[in-house]
mmCIF file of C-alpha atoms in Angstrom:
data_model
loop_
_atom_site.group_PDB
_atom_site.id
_atom_site.type_symbol
_atom_site.label_atom_id
_atom_site.label_comp_id
_atom_site.label_asym_id
_atom_site.label_seq_id
_atom_site.Cartn_x
_atom_site.Cartn_y
_atom_site.Cartn_z
ATOM 1 C CA MET S 1 0.013 -0.003 0.021
ATOM 2 C CA LEU S 2 1.250 3.508 -0.907
ATOM 3 C CA ARG S 3 2.771 5.353 2.192
ATOM 4 C CA PHE S 4 1.161 8.764 2.391
ATOM 5 C CA ASP S 5 -0.412 8.861 5.914
ATOM 6 C CA VAL S 6 -2.477 11.881 6.927
ATOM 7 C CA HIS S 7 -4.143 12.860 9.944
ATOM 8 C CA SER S 8 -5.173 16.630 9.600
ATOM 9 C CA PRO S 9 -5.509 18.952 12.580
ATOM 10 C CA VAL S 10 -8.877 19.979 14.103
ATOM 11 C CA GLU S 11 -9.041 23.676 15.313
ATOM 12 C CA GLU S 12 -11.854 25.648 16.884
ATOM 13 C CA ILE S 13 -13.248 28.844 15.371
ATOM 14 C CA ARG S 14 -14.604 31.619 17.558
ATOM 15 C CA LEU S 15 -16.784 34.165 16.005
ATOM 16 C CA PRO S 16 -19.479 36.423 17.674
ATOM 17 C CA LEU S 17 -22.256 34.558 15.692
ATOM 18 C CA TYR S 18 -21.181 31.248 17.370
ATOM 19 C CA THR S 19 -21.244 32.752 20.860
ATOM 20 C CA GLU S 20 -24.760 34.329 20.069
ATOM 21 C CA LYS S 21 -26.175 31.029 18.979
ATOM 22 C CA ASN S 22 -24.505 28.994 21.584
ATOM 23 C CA VAL S 23 -22.507 26.661 19.430
ATOM 24 C CA ARG S 24 -19.133 25.518 19.028
ATOM 25 C CA VAL S 25 -17.583 25.248 15.687
ATOM 26 C CA PHE S 26 -14.462 23.362 14.557
ATOM 27 C CA VAL S 27 -12.602 22.852 11.339
ATOM 28 C CA LYS S 28 -11.036 19.655 10.109
ATOM 29 C CA ARG S 29 -8.072 21.132 8.264
ATOM 30 C CA ASP S 30 -7.728 18.767 5.297
ATOM 31 C CA ASP S 31 -6.438 21.808 3.414
ATOM 32 C CA LEU S 32 -3.156 21.296 5.331
ATOM 33 C CA ILE S 33 -2.619 17.695 3.962
ATOM 34 C CA HIS S 34 -0.490 18.774 0.972
ATOM 35 C CA PRO S 35 -0.069 21.821 -1.068
ATOM 36 C CA TYR S 36 -1.361 20.021 -4.305
ATOM 37 C CA ILE S 37 -2.827 16.593 -3.272
ATOM 38 C CA SER S 38 -4.964 18.693 -1.047
ATOM 39 C CA GLY S 39 -7.930 17.997 1.178
ATOM 40 C CA ASN S 40 -10.377 15.288 0.216
ATOM 41 C CA LYS S 41 -8.483 14.774 -3.072
ATOM 42 C CA TRP S 42 -5.893 12.551 -1.449
ATOM 43 C CA ARG S 43 -8.563 10.688 0.434
ATOM 44 C CA LYS S 44 -10.300 10.110 -2.910
ATOM 45 C CA LEU S 45 -7.082 8.879 -4.695
ATOM 46 C CA LYS S 46 -5.747 6.780 -1.907
ATOM 47 C CA TYR S 47 -7.630 3.402 -2.449
ATOM 48 C CA THR S 48 -7.878 4.052 -6.156
ATOM 49 C CA LEU S 49 -4.028 4.197 -6.696
ATOM 50 C CA ASN S 50 -3.556 1.208 -4.530
ATOM 51 C CA GLN S 51 -5.931 -0.718 -6.834
ATOM 52 C CA ALA S 52 -4.068 0.527 -9.787
ATOM 53 C CA ILE S 53 -0.739 -0.823 -8.348
ATOM 54 C CA GLN S 54 -2.403 -4.072 -7.607
ATOM 55 C CA GLN S 55 -3.448 -4.414 -11.067
ATOM 56 C CA ASP S 56 -0.044 -3.313 -12.589
ATOM 57 C CA ARG S 57 -1.515 -0.061 -14.249
ATOM 58 C CA THR S 58 1.010 2.590 -14.817
ATOM 59 C CA LEU S 59 -1.140 5.292 -16.423
ATOM 60 C CA LEU S 60 -3.919 7.122 -14.592
ATOM 61 C CA VAL S 61 -6.447 8.439 -16.990
ATOM 62 C CA THR S 62 -8.933 10.965 -15.409
ATOM 63 C CA PHE S 63 -11.439 13.936 -16.360
ATOM 64 C CA GLY S 64 -11.955 17.403 -15.043
ATOM 65 C CA GLY S 65 -12.618 21.020 -15.940
ATOM 66 C CA ALA S 66 -9.879 23.552 -16.705
ATOM 67 C CA TRP S 67 -9.438 24.714 -12.994
ATOM 68 C CA SER S 68 -9.922 21.195 -11.578
ATOM 69 C CA ASN S 69 -8.288 20.630 -8.149
ATOM 70 C CA HIS S 70 -8.682 16.876 -8.874
ATOM 71 C CA LEU S 71 -6.655 17.026 -12.080
ATOM 72 C CA LEU S 72 -3.855 18.818 -10.183
ATOM 73 C CA ALA S 73 -4.038 16.175 -7.230
ATOM 74 C CA THR S 74 -3.976 13.386 -9.760
ATOM 75 C CA ALA S 75 -0.882 14.787 -11.571
ATOM 76 C CA CYS S 76 1.046 15.425 -8.459
ATOM 77 C CA ALA S 77 0.102 12.066 -6.932
ATOM 78 C CA GLY S 78 1.195 10.498 -10.215
ATOM 79 C CA ALA S 79 4.557 12.118 -9.992
ATOM 80 C CA LYS S 80 4.924 11.344 -6.381
ATOM 81 C CA PHE S 81 4.188 7.519 -6.723
ATOM 82 C CA GLY S 82 5.553 6.870 -10.192
ATOM 83 C CA PHE S 83 2.414 6.940 -12.545
ATOM 84 C CA LYS S 84 2.175 8.503 -15.926
ATOM 85 C CA THR S 85 -0.968 10.689 -16.011
ATOM 86 C CA PHE S 86 -3.527 11.668 -18.614
ATOM 87 C CA ALA S 87 -6.506 14.026 -18.455
ATOM 88 C CA PHE S 88 -9.474 14.824 -20.565
ATOM 89 C CA VAL S 89 -10.070 18.539 -19.877
ATOM 90 C CA ARG S 90 -13.768 19.684 -20.468
ATOM 91 C CA GLY S 91 -14.186 22.475 -23.099
ATOM 92 C CA GLU S 92 -12.165 24.480 -25.348
ATOM 93 C CA GLU S 93 -8.470 24.726 -25.070
ATOM 94 C CA VAL S 94 -7.135 27.305 -22.475
ATOM 95 C CA ASP S 95 -4.115 27.893 -20.495
ATOM 96 C CA ASN S 96 -4.097 28.812 -16.891
ATOM 97 C CA PRO S 97 -1.798 28.273 -13.813
ATOM 98 C CA VAL S 98 -3.672 25.187 -12.547
ATOM 99 C CA LEU S 99 -3.202 23.370 -16.048
ATOM 100 C CA LYS S 100 0.561 24.681 -16.197
ATOM 101 C CA LEU S 101 1.100 23.002 -12.807
ATOM 102 C CA CYS S 102 -0.502 19.862 -14.086
ATOM 103 C CA LYS S 103 1.758 19.735 -17.045
ATOM 104 C CA LEU S 104 4.743 20.488 -14.838
ATOM 105 C CA PHE S 105 3.966 17.362 -12.916
ATOM 106 C CA GLY S 106 3.972 15.433 -16.286
ATOM 107 C CA MET S 107 0.395 15.301 -17.052
ATOM 108 C CA GLN S 108 -0.821 15.052 -20.672
ATOM 109 C CA LEU S 109 -3.914 17.022 -21.434
ATOM 110 C CA LYS S 110 -6.494 16.349 -24.118
ATOM 111 C CA PHE S 111 -9.240 19.213 -24.438
ATOM 112 C CA THR S 112 -12.613 17.671 -25.121
ATOM 113 C CA ASP S 113 -15.801 19.455 -26.378
ATOM 114 C CA ARG S 114 -18.378 19.503 -23.569
ATOM 115 C CA GLN S 115 -20.901 17.049 -25.383
ATOM 116 C CA ARG S 116 -18.110 14.206 -25.798
ATOM 117 C CA TYR S 117 -16.951 14.849 -22.376
ATOM 118 C CA LYS S 118 -20.260 13.633 -20.892
ATOM 119 C CA GLU S 119 -19.428 10.087 -22.248
ATOM 120 C CA LYS S 120 -16.262 9.488 -19.996
ATOM 121 C CA GLU S 121 -16.288 5.815 -20.305
ATOM 122 C CA THR S 122 -16.668 5.948 -24.085
ATOM 123 C CA LEU S 123 -14.031 8.443 -24.365
ATOM 124 C CA PHE S 124 -11.706 6.215 -22.299
ATOM 125 C CA GLU S 125 -12.393 3.150 -24.575
ATOM 126 C CA GLU S 126 -11.786 5.178 -27.687
ATOM 127 C CA TYR S 127 -8.346 6.227 -26.601
ATOM 128 C CA PHE S 128 -7.171 3.541 -24.194
ATOM 129 C CA ALA S 129 -9.062 0.194 -24.935
ATOM 130 C CA LYS S 130 -5.860 -1.394 -26.192
ATOM 131 C CA ASP S 131 -3.562 0.098 -23.499
ATOM 132 C CA SER S 132 -3.269 -2.550 -20.632
ATOM 133 C CA ASN S 133 -1.395 0.204 -18.483
ATOM 134 C CA ALA S 134 -4.273 2.603 -18.394
ATOM 135 C CA TYR S 135 -6.519 3.012 -15.380
ATOM 136 C CA PHE S 136 -9.767 4.967 -15.401
ATOM 137 C CA ILE S 137 -10.524 7.502 -12.740
ATOM 138 C CA ASP S 138 -13.675 9.210 -12.818
ATOM 139 C CA GLU S 139 -14.301 12.846 -12.524
ATOM 140 C CA GLY S 140 -13.531 14.165 -8.991
ATOM 141 C CA GLY S 141 -12.380 10.824 -7.810
ATOM 142 C CA TYR S 142 -16.003 9.773 -7.654
ATOM 143 C CA GLY S 143 -16.529 5.990 -6.826
ATOM 144 C CA PRO S 144 -16.511 3.467 -3.966
ATOM 145 C CA HIS S 145 -12.815 3.766 -3.451
ATOM 146 C CA GLY S 146 -13.247 7.377 -2.983
ATOM 147 C CA MET S 147 -15.957 7.024 -0.497
ATOM 148 C CA MET S 148 -13.763 4.599 1.491
ATOM 149 C CA GLY S 149 -10.853 7.098 1.654
ATOM 150 C CA CYS S 150 -13.268 9.842 2.828
ATOM 151 C CA SER S 151 -14.896 7.650 5.495
ATOM 152 C CA GLU S 152 -11.409 7.730 7.353
ATOM 153 C CA VAL S 153 -12.066 11.370 8.412
ATOM 154 C CA ILE S 154 -14.574 9.872 10.873
ATOM 155 C CA ASP S 155 -12.079 7.575 12.223
ATOM 156 C CA GLU S 156 -9.519 10.308 12.925
ATOM 157 C CA LEU S 157 -11.834 12.302 14.987
ATOM 158 C CA ASN S 158 -11.102 12.287 18.753
ATOM 159 C CA GLU S 159 -14.520 14.042 19.779
ATOM 160 C CA TYR S 160 -18.128 13.650 18.709
ATOM 161 C CA TYR S 161 -19.874 16.320 16.711
ATOM 162 C CA GLU S 162 -23.671 16.368 16.267
ATOM 163 C CA HIS S 163 -23.317 18.113 12.965
ATOM 164 C CA ILE S 164 -20.704 17.665 10.230
ATOM 165 C CA PHE S 165 -20.672 20.006 7.317
ATOM 166 C CA CYS S 166 -18.982 19.323 3.767
ATOM 167 C CA ALA S 167 -19.335 20.869 0.380
ATOM 168 C CA CYS S 168 -20.318 18.472 -2.526
ATOM 169 C CA GLY S 169 -19.464 18.278 -6.125
ATOM 170 C CA THR S 170 -19.936 14.479 -6.775
ATOM 171 C CA GLY S 171 -21.361 13.334 -3.432
ATOM 172 C CA THR S 172 -18.270 11.094 -2.864
ATOM 173 C CA THR S 173 -16.943 12.878 0.256
ATOM 174 C CA ALA S 174 -20.484 13.003 1.934
ATOM 175 C CA ALA S 175 -21.067 9.417 1.195
ATOM 176 C CA GLY S 176 -17.774 8.612 2.803
ATOM 177 C CA LEU S 177 -18.631 10.509 5.988
ATOM 178 C CA LEU S 178 -22.072 8.759 6.210
ATOM 179 C CA HIS S 179 -20.085 5.460 5.863
ATOM 180 C CA GLY S 180 -17.747 6.295 8.539
ATOM 181 C CA ILE S 181 -20.576 7.387 10.661
ATOM 182 C CA ASN S 182 -22.384 4.081 10.182
ATOM 183 C CA LYS S 183 -19.412 2.148 10.723
ATOM 184 C CA ASN S 184 -18.529 3.922 13.997
ATOM 185 C CA ARG S 185 -22.171 3.644 15.092
ATOM 186 C CA LEU S 186 -22.411 7.517 15.649
ATOM 187 C CA THR S 187 -25.608 9.638 15.251
ATOM 188 C CA SER S 188 -23.965 12.640 13.682
ATOM 189 C CA ILE S 189 -25.740 14.590 11.051
ATOM 190 C CA VAL S 190 -24.063 15.050 7.673
ATOM 191 C CA HIS S 191 -24.855 18.497 6.055
ATOM 192 C CA ALA S 192 -24.104 18.272 2.501
ATOM 193 C CA VAL S 193 -23.983 21.521 0.473
ATOM 194 C CA PRO S 194 -23.852 21.008 -3.326
ATOM 195 C CA VAL S 195 -22.010 23.732 -5.138
ATOM 196 C CA LEU S 196 -23.687 23.168 -8.531
ATOM 197 C CA LYS S 197 -27.209 24.386 -9.573
ATOM 198 C CA GLY S 198 -29.898 21.695 -9.204
ATOM 199 C CA GLY S 199 -27.871 19.901 -6.508
ATOM 200 C CA SER S 200 -30.692 17.548 -5.552
ATOM 201 C CA PHE S 201 -28.846 14.926 -7.841
ATOM 202 C CA ILE S 202 -26.325 14.723 -5.224
ATOM 203 C CA GLY S 203 -28.665 12.544 -3.002
ATOM 204 C CA GLU S 204 -28.949 10.182 -6.099
ATOM 205 C CA GLU S 205 -25.261 9.888 -6.390
ATOM 206 C CA ILE S 206 -24.819 9.367 -2.671
ATOM 207 C CA ALA S 207 -27.401 6.636 -2.805
ATOM 208 C CA LYS S 208 -25.372 4.869 -5.735
ATOM 209 C CA LEU S 209 -22.357 4.610 -3.489
ATOM 210 C CA LEU S 210 -24.229 3.961 -0.220
ATOM 211 C CA PRO S 211 -27.538 2.367 -0.882
ATOM 212 C CA ASN S 212 -28.376 2.039 2.718
ATOM 213 C CA GLY S 213 -27.402 4.338 5.847
ATOM 214 C CA GLN S 214 -28.586 7.691 4.440
ATOM 215 C CA GLU S 215 -30.869 8.646 7.531
ATOM 216 C CA ASN S 216 -28.211 10.926 8.802
ATOM 217 C CA LEU S 217 -27.965 13.104 5.633
ATOM 218 C CA GLN S 218 -29.222 16.529 5.125
ATOM 219 C CA LEU S 219 -28.976 18.294 1.795
ATOM 220 C CA HIS S 220 -28.874 22.155 1.379
ATOM 221 C CA THR S 221 -29.255 22.914 -2.148
ATOM 222 C CA ALA S 222 -29.927 26.622 -1.929
ATOM 223 C CA TYR S 223 -26.206 27.818 -1.715
ATOM 224 C CA HIS S 224 -25.007 27.332 -5.133
ATOM 225 C CA CYS S 225 -24.883 31.112 -5.907
ATOM 226 C CA GLY S 226 -25.802 30.452 -9.551
ATOM 227 C CA GLY S 227 -24.021 27.171 -10.140
ATOM 228 C CA TYR S 228 -20.667 25.727 -10.300
ATOM 229 C CA ALA S 229 -17.804 28.380 -9.887
ATOM 230 C CA LYS S 230 -20.468 31.046 -9.812
ATOM 231 C CA THR S 231 -20.439 33.582 -7.194
ATOM 232 C CA THR S 232 -22.407 36.620 -5.928
ATOM 233 C CA PRO S 233 -20.989 39.849 -4.299
ATOM 234 C CA SER S 234 -22.490 38.603 -0.872
ATOM 235 C CA LEU S 235 -20.370 35.319 -1.151
ATOM 236 C CA ILE S 236 -17.291 37.127 -2.113
ATOM 237 C CA SER S 237 -17.664 39.641 0.740
ATOM 238 C CA PHE S 238 -18.301 36.608 3.219
ATOM 239 C CA VAL S 239 -15.187 34.701 1.992
ATOM 240 C CA LYS S 240 -13.044 37.948 2.665
ATOM 241 C CA ASP S 241 -14.494 38.530 6.142
ATOM 242 C CA PHE S 242 -14.106 34.965 7.336
ATOM 243 C CA THR S 243 -10.599 34.680 6.073
ATOM 244 C CA GLN S 244 -9.585 37.857 7.665
ATOM 245 C CA GLN S 245 -11.402 37.157 11.030
ATOM 246 C CA THR S 246 -10.052 33.550 11.495
ATOM 247 C CA GLY S 247 -6.822 33.056 9.322
ATOM 248 C CA VAL S 248 -8.485 30.156 7.503
ATOM 249 C CA LEU S 249 -8.371 30.637 3.927
ATOM 250 C CA LEU S 250 -11.659 29.712 2.008
ATOM 251 C CA GLU S 251 -12.284 29.944 -1.888
ATOM 252 C CA PRO S 252 -15.601 30.626 -3.220
ATOM 253 C CA THR S 253 -16.115 27.499 -5.358
ATOM 254 C CA TYR S 254 -16.493 24.865 -2.463
ATOM 255 C CA THR S 255 -15.632 25.912 1.000
ATOM 256 C CA GLY S 256 -16.824 29.439 0.704
ATOM 257 C CA LYS S 257 -20.383 28.319 -0.021
ATOM 258 C CA LEU S 258 -20.124 25.622 2.622
ATOM 259 C CA VAL S 259 -19.276 27.960 5.456
ATOM 260 C CA PHE S 260 -21.669 30.529 3.994
ATOM 261 C CA ALA S 261 -24.420 27.910 4.225
ATOM 262 C CA LEU S 262 -23.617 27.086 7.826
ATOM 263 C CA HIS S 263 -23.763 30.811 8.849
ATOM 264 C CA ASP S 264 -27.006 31.245 7.202
ATOM 265 C CA LEU S 265 -28.448 28.037 8.854
ATOM 266 C CA LEU S 266 -27.191 29.391 12.236
ATOM 267 C CA ALA S 267 -28.711 32.774 11.679
ATOM 268 C CA LYS S 268 -32.035 31.191 10.853
ATOM 269 C CA ASP S 269 -31.946 29.079 13.994
ATOM 270 C CA GLN S 270 -31.807 25.870 12.113
ATOM 271 C CA ILE S 271 -29.046 24.392 13.977
ATOM 272 C CA PRO S 272 -29.916 23.656 17.742
ATOM 273 C CA SER S 273 -28.365 25.707 20.441
ATOM 274 C CA GLY S 274 -25.708 23.885 22.325
ATOM 275 C CA SER S 275 -24.470 21.923 19.183
ATOM 276 C CA LYS S 276 -20.905 20.964 18.389
ATOM 277 C CA ILE S 277 -20.249 21.442 14.784
ATOM 278 C CA LEU S 278 -17.462 20.230 12.390
ATOM 279 C CA ILE S 279 -16.627 21.978 9.105
ATOM 280 C CA LEU S 280 -14.636 19.533 6.864
ATOM 281 C CA HIS S 281 -12.278 21.947 4.962
ATOM 282 C CA THR S 282 -11.592 19.994 1.689
ATOM 283 C CA GLY S 283 -8.851 22.068 0.392
ATOM 284 C CA GLY S 284 -8.676 23.043 -3.309
ATOM 285 C CA LEU S 285 -7.399 26.564 -2.608
ATOM 286 C CA THR S 286 -5.555 26.609 -5.909
ATOM 287 C CA GLY S 287 -9.034 27.397 -7.347
ATOM 288 C CA LEU S 288 -8.633 30.912 -6.085
ATOM 289 C CA LEU S 289 -6.083 31.612 -8.734
ATOM 290 C CA GLY S 290 -8.919 31.792 -11.250
ATOM 291 C CA MET S 291 -11.018 34.019 -9.206
ATOM 292 C CA LEU S 292 -8.694 36.734 -7.703
ATOM 293 C CA ASP S 293 -10.171 39.436 -10.007
ATOM 294 C CA ARG S 294 -13.523 38.959 -7.940
ATOM 295 C CA PHE S 295 -11.841 40.190 -4.616
#
C-alpha cells in the first residue's frame, strides 16, 4: 500500500455568531494535508491508486474542468508515486496556472468538447481500450474507493460532533462521511452543501455509493450562488470577512459556499443551540487563482 499517511488537525473557530447562537464550531483542516494533493483529493485517490498498483497499471486517466483541483492532485500524485497521467479536460483549449502545474507534474492534457466529455467511459475506451497500462479514474475521484478514503475522516476524530458540514461536487465525500458514521455507530448529521445548481442529484449519487445508511444526511441545495464556480457579491464579501477574521483561507467554489451555508442556517436558528459542529475543509485552494479578480 502507498505510504502517504495523513491525519489533519482540528481547530476551533470563535466568532460572535457562534457565541450568540451558543454553538461551538471546529474545522477539520484537510487543506493542510498537502499543497497540491489537497484535502479530500488525497482521500479520494488513496485506495484508487492502490488498486491501480495491484492491477499493474502505470497510466492514470481521469477527467476534469480547466480549474480542476482533482486534475492537479492526480498529476502530483502520479509524479510522487511513479505513474504517468493523462486527463480529458472539459471544454475549449485554454491555458491557466492550474493546467500549467498539471503539465509541470507531467500530465498530458486532451481538451474535449462538452458534449463528448459527458461520455467519459466511451472516451476512455476510444483512446485507451488497447492500452493495458491505463487505469480509469472518474471525475473528481467519484466512486467506492473514493468513498472509502473519505470515510477515514470519521476514524480520525477524537471528539463527537452532532453536525458535520461538507461541500459537494460529486457526493463522494458526503457518502464517505456517512459510511464512517455508520461504521462507528455514531448519530452525527452530515450536512451536504452542493455547489452546483440543481444539486438535489447529489442525493442520488450518494445513494449509488451507499444504498443504505442515509438517514443522517441533510442536503442544503440553496447555496450554489448560480451554479458551479459562480459567485455573488455577498459570497465574495463573506469569504473575505471569514478569512480575515479567522486566518482560515476559503475559496468561493467549495468551502466558501459551505461556510456561508452554515452561517445562514445558524442565523435562521436551524441548528440547535448547544451543538458541536465540524466543518470539513476540503482544500482546493488553488481554485482561487482563477477568481482573484473577484476580490
